[in-house]
């Protein structure tokens, strides 16, 4: 198994181009089931994207990848479609469940493996199924599969989500596009990745409006023959490098981003003492010598994202005093804590809150990644720790970070894959 070897305390400077968003690409790829010919650009070629491509090919899409110019072309002639998403493809990439809504609304039936849990939580899909049932789907669970059908097609409806879910909002949105009549979804997730999905669907010809946390969709059967779409930048990758710059950046420039989408993250880092300069579609960040403590909770957008919680915790270990971060979204997203403590971090967890006592000197160690964002927090810790850090099981990292070590090496970090 591959590992990352990091020699700590080496300042990073230079510029990093932020890749396209994995979490925008995945639902947009699922939405290709509703389309005919699409060309997607600014694609992050990370593991999860390849798994979703494999799933779409299995379903019957014709897909052409051009890695050097980061594009994917999809041709869907809607012939010989297999409305099945098998366990072997969904178990490693939970977002495979996002093909359920489009398959059901387009072909009136779907058999999709239950995604199962993962390291950070049980990851149920009850809210996805709740919404599809409201649109008229008949759903049963058998042998670990969701078996859904809508013989007469789906019908528009008013649906209020009992709690906010990114995936359930996306599945319901995609299903409503092919439903008859109007659907209004209430209490939706409105992450930038969902807004990018909506932009894509509007290009396909669907009439969709967002107001607050409500989304209204006018279903229709006709879509535009051919559309192009440029995937939005990855705000979590950008946030990760913003934190790296605050920790040990001399003058780190992040390019190809939309700073206003990072308002919450930038405010948090500024409150902790980071110096951040905006310039058009790029940000420059300088490390801060005396980081201040902070207390916050993870929230759905526009709050502080759960996907940056592990990374921010590394910054908290370097801030004077007791910082607190409460994980409100997932039930088990502190797996990076025992590994950070082995590097010298002083962290106590009480219920859903981590109390981080700083500033503490971190020492390099051999550590183990457990999930995508925990693994990158260990890389950040390695960048500032004394001596060498070895991060094991970096296949977690490869699911969501494109060219991580290449981008950091270009900024003078001492990091290599072994
Ligand atoms: C998406 O996951 C992201 N994944 C996650 O990013 C991200 O952490 C999460 O949204 C929250 O922002 C993709 O977009 C591919 P949720 P998703 O449904 O849709 C509970 C990463 O690192 N819930 O918003 O699965 C759920 O258990 C990944 O890139 C139900 O109870 O997240 C969780 O506690 C990790 N029933 C909460 O809601 C449901 O039917 C939020 O989950 C669905 C979710």
Short mmCIF file of N, CA and C in Angstrom, two decimals, residues 42 78 98 102 129 141 162 177 255-256 261 269 314-315 327 331 337 350 356 358 360 375 392 406 408:
data_model
loop_
_atom_site.label_atom_id
_atom_site.label_comp_id
_atom_site.label_asym_id
_atom_site.label_seq_id
_atom_site.Cartn_x
_atom_site.Cartn_y
_atom_site.Cartn_z
N UNK A 42 -13.01 21.01 -16.57
CA UNK A 42 -12.49 21.27 -15.21
C UNK A 42 -12.80 20.09 -14.29
N UNK A 78 -29.91 6.56 -24.83
CA UNK A 78 -31.06 5.97 -24.11
C UNK A 78 -31.45 4.61 -24.66
N UNK A 98 -26.71 8.34 -6.11
CA UNK A 98 -27.30 9.49 -6.81
C UNK A 98 -27.84 9.13 -8.19
N UNK A 102 -32.37 9.88 -11.07
CA UNK A 102 -32.44 10.01 -12.53
C UNK A 102 -32.91 8.72 -13.23
N UNK A 129 -35.12 8.23 0.10
CA UNK A 129 -36.29 7.38 -0.21
C UNK A 129 -37.59 8.09 0.15
N UNK A 141 -36.89 -2.56 -0.07
CA UNK A 141 -35.48 -2.91 0.16
C UNK A 141 -35.39 -4.43 0.16
N UNK A 162 -37.23 16.67 6.56
CA UNK A 162 -37.18 16.81 8.02
C UNK A 162 -35.81 17.30 8.51
N UNK A 177 -36.94 16.55 -11.94
CA UNK A 177 -36.75 17.06 -13.32
C UNK A 177 -37.56 16.25 -14.32
N UNK A 255 -5.19 29.74 -6.91
CA UNK A 255 -5.78 30.27 -8.15
C UNK A 255 -7.02 29.48 -8.56
N UNK A 256 -7.79 30.09 -9.47
CA UNK A 256 -9.01 29.50 -10.03
C UNK A 256 -10.05 29.18 -8.97
N UNK A 261 -17.38 32.40 -2.30
CA UNK A 261 -17.96 31.11 -1.84
C UNK A 261 -17.25 30.65 -0.57
N UNK A 269 -10.58 31.93 9.46
CA UNK A 269 -9.11 31.98 9.46
C UNK A 269 -8.62 33.38 9.83
N UNK A 314 -6.15 20.89 13.05
CA UNK A 314 -4.68 20.97 13.06
C UNK A 314 -4.27 22.42 13.36
N UNK A 315 -4.98 23.36 12.75
CA UNK A 315 -4.68 24.78 13.00
C UNK A 315 -4.93 25.11 14.47
N UNK A 327 -18.84 18.87 16.04
CA UNK A 327 -19.18 18.21 14.77
C UNK A 327 -20.67 17.89 14.78
N UNK A 331 -21.81 11.51 12.85
CA UNK A 331 -21.73 11.00 14.23
C UNK A 331 -20.34 10.49 14.62
N UNK A 337 -8.37 12.35 15.39
CA UNK A 337 -7.89 12.83 16.70
C UNK A 337 -6.85 11.90 17.33
N UNK A 350 -15.53 15.56 24.14
CA UNK A 350 -16.68 15.37 25.04
C UNK A 350 -17.93 15.44 24.16
N UNK A 356 -9.44 21.57 21.97
CA UNK A 356 -8.05 21.49 21.49
C UNK A 356 -7.20 22.48 22.28
N UNK A 358 -3.91 24.43 22.86
CA UNK A 358 -2.69 24.79 22.09
C UNK A 358 -1.92 25.87 22.83
N UNK A 360 0.64 23.48 20.72
CA UNK A 360 1.50 22.33 21.07
C UNK A 360 2.44 22.00 19.91
N UNK A 375 -7.39 12.08 6.41
CA UNK A 375 -6.05 11.80 5.86
C UNK A 375 -5.34 13.09 5.51
N UNK A 392 -0.01 6.48 6.26
CA UNK A 392 -0.39 5.22 5.60
C UNK A 392 -1.81 5.30 5.05
N UNK A 406 2.02 16.62 -5.62
CA UNK A 406 2.63 17.40 -6.73
C UNK A 406 2.42 18.90 -6.47
N UNK A 408 1.85 20.39 -3.60
CA UNK A 408 2.62 20.85 -2.43
C UNK A 408 4.12 20.90 -2.73
#
